[in-house]
Short mmCIF file of C-alpha atoms in Angstrom, two decimals:
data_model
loop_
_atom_site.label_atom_id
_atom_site.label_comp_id
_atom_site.label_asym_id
_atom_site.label_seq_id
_atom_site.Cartn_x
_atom_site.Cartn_y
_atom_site.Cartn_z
CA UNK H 41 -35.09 -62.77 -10.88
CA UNK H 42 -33.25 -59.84 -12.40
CA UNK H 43 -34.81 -56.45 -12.17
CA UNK H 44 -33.80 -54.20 -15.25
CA UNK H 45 -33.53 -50.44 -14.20
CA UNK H 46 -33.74 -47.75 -17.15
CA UNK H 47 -32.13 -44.53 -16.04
CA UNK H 48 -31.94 -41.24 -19.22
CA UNK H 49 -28.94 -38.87 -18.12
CA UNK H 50 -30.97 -36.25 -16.00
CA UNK H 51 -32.44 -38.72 -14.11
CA UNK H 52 -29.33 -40.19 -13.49
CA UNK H 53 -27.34 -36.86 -12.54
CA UNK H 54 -30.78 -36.06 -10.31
CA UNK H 55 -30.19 -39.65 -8.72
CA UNK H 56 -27.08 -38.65 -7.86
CA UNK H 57 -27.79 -35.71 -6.33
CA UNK H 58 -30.16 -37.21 -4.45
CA UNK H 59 -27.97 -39.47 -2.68
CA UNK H 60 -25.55 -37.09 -1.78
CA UNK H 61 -28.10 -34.81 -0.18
CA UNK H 62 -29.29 -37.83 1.49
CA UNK H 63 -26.23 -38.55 3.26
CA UNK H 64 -25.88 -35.20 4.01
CA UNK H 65 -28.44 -34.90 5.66
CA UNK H 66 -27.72 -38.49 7.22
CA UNK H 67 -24.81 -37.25 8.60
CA UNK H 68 -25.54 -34.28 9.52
CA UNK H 69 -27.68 -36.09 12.63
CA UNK H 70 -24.50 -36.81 14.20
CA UNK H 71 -23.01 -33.19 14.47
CA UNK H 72 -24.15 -31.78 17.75
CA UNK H 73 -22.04 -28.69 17.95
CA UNK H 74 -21.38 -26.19 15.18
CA UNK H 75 -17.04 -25.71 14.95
CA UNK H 76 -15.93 -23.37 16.89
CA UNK H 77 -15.62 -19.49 14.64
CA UNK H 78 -11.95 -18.60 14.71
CA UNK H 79 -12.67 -15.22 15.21
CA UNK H 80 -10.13 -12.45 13.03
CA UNK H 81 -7.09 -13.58 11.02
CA UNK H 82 -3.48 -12.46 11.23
CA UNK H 83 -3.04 -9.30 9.69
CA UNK H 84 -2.00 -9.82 6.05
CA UNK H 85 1.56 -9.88 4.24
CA UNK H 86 2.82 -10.69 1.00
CA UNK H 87 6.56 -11.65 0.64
CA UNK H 88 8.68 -11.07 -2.35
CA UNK H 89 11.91 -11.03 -3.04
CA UNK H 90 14.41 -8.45 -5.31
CA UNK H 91 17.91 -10.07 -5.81
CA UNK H 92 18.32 -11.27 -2.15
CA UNK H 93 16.28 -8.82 -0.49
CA UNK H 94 13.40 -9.86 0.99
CA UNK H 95 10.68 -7.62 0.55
CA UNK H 96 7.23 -7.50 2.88
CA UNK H 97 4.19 -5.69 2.19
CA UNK H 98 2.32 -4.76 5.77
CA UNK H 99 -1.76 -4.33 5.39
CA UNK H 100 -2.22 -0.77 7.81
CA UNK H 101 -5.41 -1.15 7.05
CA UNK H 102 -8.63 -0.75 4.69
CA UNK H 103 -11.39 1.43 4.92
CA UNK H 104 -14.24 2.04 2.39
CA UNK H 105 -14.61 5.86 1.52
CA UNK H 106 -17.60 7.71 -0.37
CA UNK H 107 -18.12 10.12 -2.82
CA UNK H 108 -14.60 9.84 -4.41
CA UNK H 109 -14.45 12.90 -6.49
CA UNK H 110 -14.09 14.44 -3.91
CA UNK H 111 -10.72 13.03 -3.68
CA UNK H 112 -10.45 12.44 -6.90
CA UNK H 113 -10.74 13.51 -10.34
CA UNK H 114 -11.52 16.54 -9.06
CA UNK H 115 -10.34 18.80 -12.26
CA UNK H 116 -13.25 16.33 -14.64
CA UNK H 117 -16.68 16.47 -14.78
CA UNK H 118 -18.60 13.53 -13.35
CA UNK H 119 -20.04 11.85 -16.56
CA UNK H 120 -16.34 11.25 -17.37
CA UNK H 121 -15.25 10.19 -13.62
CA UNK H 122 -18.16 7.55 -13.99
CA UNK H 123 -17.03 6.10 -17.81
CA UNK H 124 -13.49 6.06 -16.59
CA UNK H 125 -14.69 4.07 -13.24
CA UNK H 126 -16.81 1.91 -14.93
CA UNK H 127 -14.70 0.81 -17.97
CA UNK H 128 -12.20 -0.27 -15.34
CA UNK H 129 -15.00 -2.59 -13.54
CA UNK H 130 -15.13 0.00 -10.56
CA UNK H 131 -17.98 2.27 -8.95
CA UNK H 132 -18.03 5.68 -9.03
CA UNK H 133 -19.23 6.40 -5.62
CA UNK H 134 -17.48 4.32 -3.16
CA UNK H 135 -13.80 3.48 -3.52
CA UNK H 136 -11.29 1.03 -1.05
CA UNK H 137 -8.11 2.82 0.56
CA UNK H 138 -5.55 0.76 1.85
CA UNK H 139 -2.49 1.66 3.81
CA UNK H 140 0.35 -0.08 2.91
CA UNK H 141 4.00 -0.36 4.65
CA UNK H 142 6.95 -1.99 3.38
CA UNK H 143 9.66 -3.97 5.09
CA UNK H 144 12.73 -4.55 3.37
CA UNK H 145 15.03 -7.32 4.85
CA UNK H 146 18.60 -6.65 2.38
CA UNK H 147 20.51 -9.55 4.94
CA UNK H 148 22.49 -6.27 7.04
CA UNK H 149 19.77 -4.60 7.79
CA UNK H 150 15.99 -4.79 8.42
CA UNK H 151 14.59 -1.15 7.15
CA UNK H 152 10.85 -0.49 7.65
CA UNK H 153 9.43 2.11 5.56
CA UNK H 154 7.06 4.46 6.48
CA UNK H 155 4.95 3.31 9.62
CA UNK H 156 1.16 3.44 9.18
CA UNK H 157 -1.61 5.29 10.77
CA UNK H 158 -0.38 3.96 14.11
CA UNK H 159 -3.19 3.49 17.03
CA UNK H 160 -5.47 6.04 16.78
CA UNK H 161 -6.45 4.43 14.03
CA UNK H 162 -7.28 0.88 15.16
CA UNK H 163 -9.35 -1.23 14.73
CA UNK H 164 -9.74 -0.09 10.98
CA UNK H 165 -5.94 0.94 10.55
CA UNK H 166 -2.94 1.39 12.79
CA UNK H 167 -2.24 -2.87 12.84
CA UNK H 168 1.24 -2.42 11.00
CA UNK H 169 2.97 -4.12 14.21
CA UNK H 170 0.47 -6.75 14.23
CA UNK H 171 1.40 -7.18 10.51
CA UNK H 172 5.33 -7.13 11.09
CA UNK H 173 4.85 -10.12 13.73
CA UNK H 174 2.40 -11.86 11.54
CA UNK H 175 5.87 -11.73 9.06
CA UNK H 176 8.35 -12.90 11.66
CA UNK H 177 9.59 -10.17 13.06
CA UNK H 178 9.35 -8.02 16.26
CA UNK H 179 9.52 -4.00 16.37
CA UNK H 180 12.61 -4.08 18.43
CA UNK H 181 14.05 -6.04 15.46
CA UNK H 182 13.83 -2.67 13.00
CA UNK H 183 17.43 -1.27 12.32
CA UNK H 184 15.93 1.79 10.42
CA UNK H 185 12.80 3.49 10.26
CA UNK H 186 12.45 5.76 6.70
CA UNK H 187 9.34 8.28 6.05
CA UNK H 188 8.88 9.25 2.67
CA UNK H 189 6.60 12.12 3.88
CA UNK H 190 4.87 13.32 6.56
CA UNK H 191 1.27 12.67 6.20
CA UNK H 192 -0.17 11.02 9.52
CA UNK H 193 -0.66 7.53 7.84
CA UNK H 194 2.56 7.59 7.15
CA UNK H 195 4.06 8.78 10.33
CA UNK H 196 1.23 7.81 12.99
CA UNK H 197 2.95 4.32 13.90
CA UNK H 198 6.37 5.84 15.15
CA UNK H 199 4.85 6.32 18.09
CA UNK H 200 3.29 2.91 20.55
CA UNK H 201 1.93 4.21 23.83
CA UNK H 202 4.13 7.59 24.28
CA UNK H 203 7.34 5.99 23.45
CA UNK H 204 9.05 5.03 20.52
CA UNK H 205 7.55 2.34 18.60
CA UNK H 206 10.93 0.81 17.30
CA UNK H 207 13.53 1.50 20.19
CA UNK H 208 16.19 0.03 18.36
CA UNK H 209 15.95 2.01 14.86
CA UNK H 210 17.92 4.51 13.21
CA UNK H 211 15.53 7.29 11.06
CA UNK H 212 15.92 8.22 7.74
CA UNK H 213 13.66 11.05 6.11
CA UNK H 214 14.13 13.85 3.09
CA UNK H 215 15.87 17.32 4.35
CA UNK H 216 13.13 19.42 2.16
CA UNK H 217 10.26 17.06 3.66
CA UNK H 218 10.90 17.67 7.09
CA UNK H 219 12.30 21.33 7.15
CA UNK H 220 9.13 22.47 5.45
CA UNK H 221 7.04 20.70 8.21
CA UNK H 222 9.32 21.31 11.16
CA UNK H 223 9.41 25.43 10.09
CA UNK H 224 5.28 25.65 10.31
CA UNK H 225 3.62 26.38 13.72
CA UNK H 226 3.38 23.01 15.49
CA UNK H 227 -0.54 23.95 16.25
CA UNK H 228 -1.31 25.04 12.60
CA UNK H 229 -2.46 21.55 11.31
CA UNK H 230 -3.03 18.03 11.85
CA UNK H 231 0.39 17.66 10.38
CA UNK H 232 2.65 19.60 12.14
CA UNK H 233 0.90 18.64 15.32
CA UNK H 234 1.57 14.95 14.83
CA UNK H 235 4.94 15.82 13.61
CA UNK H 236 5.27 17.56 17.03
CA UNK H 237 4.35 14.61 18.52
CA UNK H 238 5.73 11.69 16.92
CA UNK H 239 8.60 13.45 14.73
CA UNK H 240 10.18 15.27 16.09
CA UNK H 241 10.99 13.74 19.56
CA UNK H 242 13.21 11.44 17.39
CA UNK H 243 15.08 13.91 15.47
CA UNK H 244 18.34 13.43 17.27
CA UNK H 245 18.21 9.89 15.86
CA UNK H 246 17.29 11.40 12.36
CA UNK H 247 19.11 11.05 9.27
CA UNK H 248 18.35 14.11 6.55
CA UNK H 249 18.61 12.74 2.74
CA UNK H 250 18.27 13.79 -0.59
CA UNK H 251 17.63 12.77 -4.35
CA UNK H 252 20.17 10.13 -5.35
CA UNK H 253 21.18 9.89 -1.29
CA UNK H 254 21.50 5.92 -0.57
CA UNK H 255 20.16 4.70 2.76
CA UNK H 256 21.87 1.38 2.92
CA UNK H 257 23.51 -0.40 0.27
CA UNK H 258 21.07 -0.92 -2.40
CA UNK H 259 18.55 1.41 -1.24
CA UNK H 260 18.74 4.73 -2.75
CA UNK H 261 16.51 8.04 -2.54
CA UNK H 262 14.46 9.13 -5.50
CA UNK H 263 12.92 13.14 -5.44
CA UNK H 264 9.22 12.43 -6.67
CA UNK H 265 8.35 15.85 -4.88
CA UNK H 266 4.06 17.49 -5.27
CA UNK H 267 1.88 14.98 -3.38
CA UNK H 268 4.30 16.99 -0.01
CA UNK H 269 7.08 19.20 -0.81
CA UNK H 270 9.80 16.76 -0.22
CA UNK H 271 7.97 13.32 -0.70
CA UNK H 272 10.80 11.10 -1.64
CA UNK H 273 10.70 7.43 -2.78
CA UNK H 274 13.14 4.56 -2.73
CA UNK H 275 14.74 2.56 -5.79
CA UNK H 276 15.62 -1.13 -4.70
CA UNK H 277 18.16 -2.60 -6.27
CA UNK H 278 20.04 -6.09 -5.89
CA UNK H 279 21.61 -8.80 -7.78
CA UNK H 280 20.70 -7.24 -11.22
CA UNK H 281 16.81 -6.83 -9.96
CA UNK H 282 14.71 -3.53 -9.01
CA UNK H 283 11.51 -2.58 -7.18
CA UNK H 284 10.61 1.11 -6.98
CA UNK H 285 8.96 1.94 -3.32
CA UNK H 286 6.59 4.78 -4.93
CA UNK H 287 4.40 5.81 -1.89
CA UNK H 288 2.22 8.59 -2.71
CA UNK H 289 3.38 8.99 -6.11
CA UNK H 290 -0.37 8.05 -6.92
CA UNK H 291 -3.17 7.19 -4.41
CA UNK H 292 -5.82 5.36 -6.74
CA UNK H 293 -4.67 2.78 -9.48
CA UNK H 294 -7.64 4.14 -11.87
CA UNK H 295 -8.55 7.55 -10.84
CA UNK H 296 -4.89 8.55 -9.97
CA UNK H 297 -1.79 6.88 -11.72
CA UNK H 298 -4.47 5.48 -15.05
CA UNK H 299 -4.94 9.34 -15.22
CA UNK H 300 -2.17 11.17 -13.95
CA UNK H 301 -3.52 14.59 -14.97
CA UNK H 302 -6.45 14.21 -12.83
CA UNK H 303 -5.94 16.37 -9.58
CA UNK H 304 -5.88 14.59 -6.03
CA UNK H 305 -7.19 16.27 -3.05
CA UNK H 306 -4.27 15.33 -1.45
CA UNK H 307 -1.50 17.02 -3.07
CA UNK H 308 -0.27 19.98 -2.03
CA UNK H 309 1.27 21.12 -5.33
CA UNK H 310 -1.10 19.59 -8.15
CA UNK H 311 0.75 20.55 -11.11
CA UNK H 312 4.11 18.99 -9.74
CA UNK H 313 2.24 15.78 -9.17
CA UNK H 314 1.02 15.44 -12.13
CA UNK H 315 4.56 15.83 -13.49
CA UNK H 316 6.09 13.41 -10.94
CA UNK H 317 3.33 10.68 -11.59
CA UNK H 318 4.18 10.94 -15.29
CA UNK H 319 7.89 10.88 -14.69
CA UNK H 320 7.96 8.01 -12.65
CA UNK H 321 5.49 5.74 -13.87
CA UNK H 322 6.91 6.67 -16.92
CA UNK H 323 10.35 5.54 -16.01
CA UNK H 324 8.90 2.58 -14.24
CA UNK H 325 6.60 1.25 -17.86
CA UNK H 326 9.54 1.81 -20.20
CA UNK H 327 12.19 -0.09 -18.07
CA UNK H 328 9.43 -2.49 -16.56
CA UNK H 329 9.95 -1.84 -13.16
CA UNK H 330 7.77 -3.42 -10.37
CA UNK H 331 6.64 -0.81 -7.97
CA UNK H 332 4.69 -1.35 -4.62
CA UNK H 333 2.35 1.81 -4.60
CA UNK H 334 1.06 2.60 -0.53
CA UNK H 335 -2.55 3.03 -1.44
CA UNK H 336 -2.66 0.14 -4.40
CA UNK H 337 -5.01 -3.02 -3.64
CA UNK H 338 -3.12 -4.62 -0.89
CA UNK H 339 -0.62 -6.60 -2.11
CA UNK H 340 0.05 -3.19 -2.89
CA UNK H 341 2.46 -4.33 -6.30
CA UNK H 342 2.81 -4.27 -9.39
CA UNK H 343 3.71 -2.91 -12.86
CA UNK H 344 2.44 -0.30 -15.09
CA UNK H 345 2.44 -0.10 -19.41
CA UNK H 346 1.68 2.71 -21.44
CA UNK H 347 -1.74 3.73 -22.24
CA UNK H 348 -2.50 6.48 -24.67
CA UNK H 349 -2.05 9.83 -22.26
CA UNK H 350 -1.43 7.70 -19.12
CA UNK H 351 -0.84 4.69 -17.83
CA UNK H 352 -2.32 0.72 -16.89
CA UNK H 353 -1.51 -0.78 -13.67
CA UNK H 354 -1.01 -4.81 -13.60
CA UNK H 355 -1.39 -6.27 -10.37
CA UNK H 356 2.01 -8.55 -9.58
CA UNK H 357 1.16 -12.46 -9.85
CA UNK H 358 4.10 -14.77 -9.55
CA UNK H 359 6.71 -12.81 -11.39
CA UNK H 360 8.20 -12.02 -8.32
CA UNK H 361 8.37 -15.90 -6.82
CA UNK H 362 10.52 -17.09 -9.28
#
């Protein structure tokens, strides 16, 4: 006897379904133990390379922040601060920071620069060594440690339990940055007392630069002075490639280097930012630079293009694997 079985399309797909629900659910009577939760993952990095550097991006840490006019945009009135956040797919009352290192392996010399927020700020922040091993390496491995300013999430890891953090390094920081912090009373800020601390025990070790300086072959200092008065950034340059190590040059991708006019609450000479952010990212859109930015969306790189009376910031994809 043959039995002749009709099936239209839905009822077919719904068969389907069926089944595979079915021995789902079949199966599922032999699990007796949920899998075992893995608990937190390595701390992230991205690898890239420039020429035959190797170049590592070191997640600090995130944390989410509120009410971000009052960080930024602070010069605008809120209706615009929400168009601009919304038209770039953002809110306008919460915002992401992330803290950003870089380590640059150039084949002579392994050069770490800037160190985090260091281990006050754990568990949020301060996992830059976690982040370094995560890449390969160990602390003692650093040759040289450079600061491109002294704002404690930049200088807060040089420190790990009272003693230096890399014992093996070599420091490198700008001669304007630090004489302007070192010549302030060390109890007159949050600054100058972690500078105390962490700073300036390692002076001795110290190496003072300025714009157009080079710290290693292929590494050279760039002035981008206003977010501090001697925050300095770092061109890389090898085998006909570049990546510009911006820092603080800007501290939001919309609110910050999208609108470079708009003042950040963070910069101790507003007008000079402004300027530098425009220079720079300038420079950086009409040669087509990459840049890795400290407070971008970890990976933390990418480009920027030209946009009316500022600028447009494209995330990196695979440009830099090939």
């Amino acid at each position: 006897m043959t039995i002749k079985v009709e099936l239209t399309r839905r009822a077919a797909l719904l068969g389907a379904g069926g089944a595979i629900a079915g021995a789902s659910l079949a199966s599922s009577s032999y699990v007796h133990a949920a899998a075992e939760k893995q608990g937190n993952l390595s701390a992230p990095v991205a690898r890239y390379t420039v020429g035959d550097f190797e170049v590592n991006t070191l997640l600090d840490g995130a944390v989410t922040v509120g009410e971000p006019q009052k960080t930024f945009g602070m010069n605008v009135d809120a209706e615009t601060f929400t168009t601009h956040s919304a038209e770039n797919f953002i809110p306008h009352d919460a915002f992401k920071a992330y803290f950003t290192p870089t380590l640059v392996n150039t084949g002579q010399e392994l050069i770490l620069f800037d160190t985090g927020v260091g281990e006050g700020g754990r568990p949020a922040r301060g996992n830059m060594r976690a982040a370094l091993e995560s890449a390969g390496y160990t602390p003692e491995q650093v040759d040289t440690v450079v600061i491109t300013h002294m704002h404690p999430d930049h200088i807060g890891g040089l420190m790990e339990g009272g003693a230096p953090a890399f014992a093996n390094a070599r420091y490198v920081t700008g001669q304007k940055e630090y004489d302007f912090w070192a010549a302030m009373d060390p109890e007159a800020n949050g600054v100058t007392k972690l500078m105390t601390k962490n700073v300036k025990p390692l002076a001795d070790k110290m190496t003072f630069v300025g714009d157009g300086d080079s710290v290693a072959s292929g590494v050279t200092v760039m002035a981008a002075h206003g977010h501090t008065p001697g925050h300095t950034i770092y061109m890389l340059e090898n085998n006909g490639q570049q990546l510009v190590l911006a820092a603080d040059t800007a501290n939001h991708f919309v609110w910050s280097l999208a609108r470079p006019d708009w003042e950040v609450r963070f910069d101790m000479d507003k007008a000079a930012a402004a300027k530098t952010r425009k220079d720079v990212f300038g420079m950086l859109a009409a040669d087509k630079v990459p840049f890795v930015g400290y407070h971008m969306p970890f990976p933390s790189v990418g480009y920027v293009a030209a946009e009316g009376d500022g600028f447009r910031y494209v995330p990196a994809s695979y440009q830099m694997h090939l």
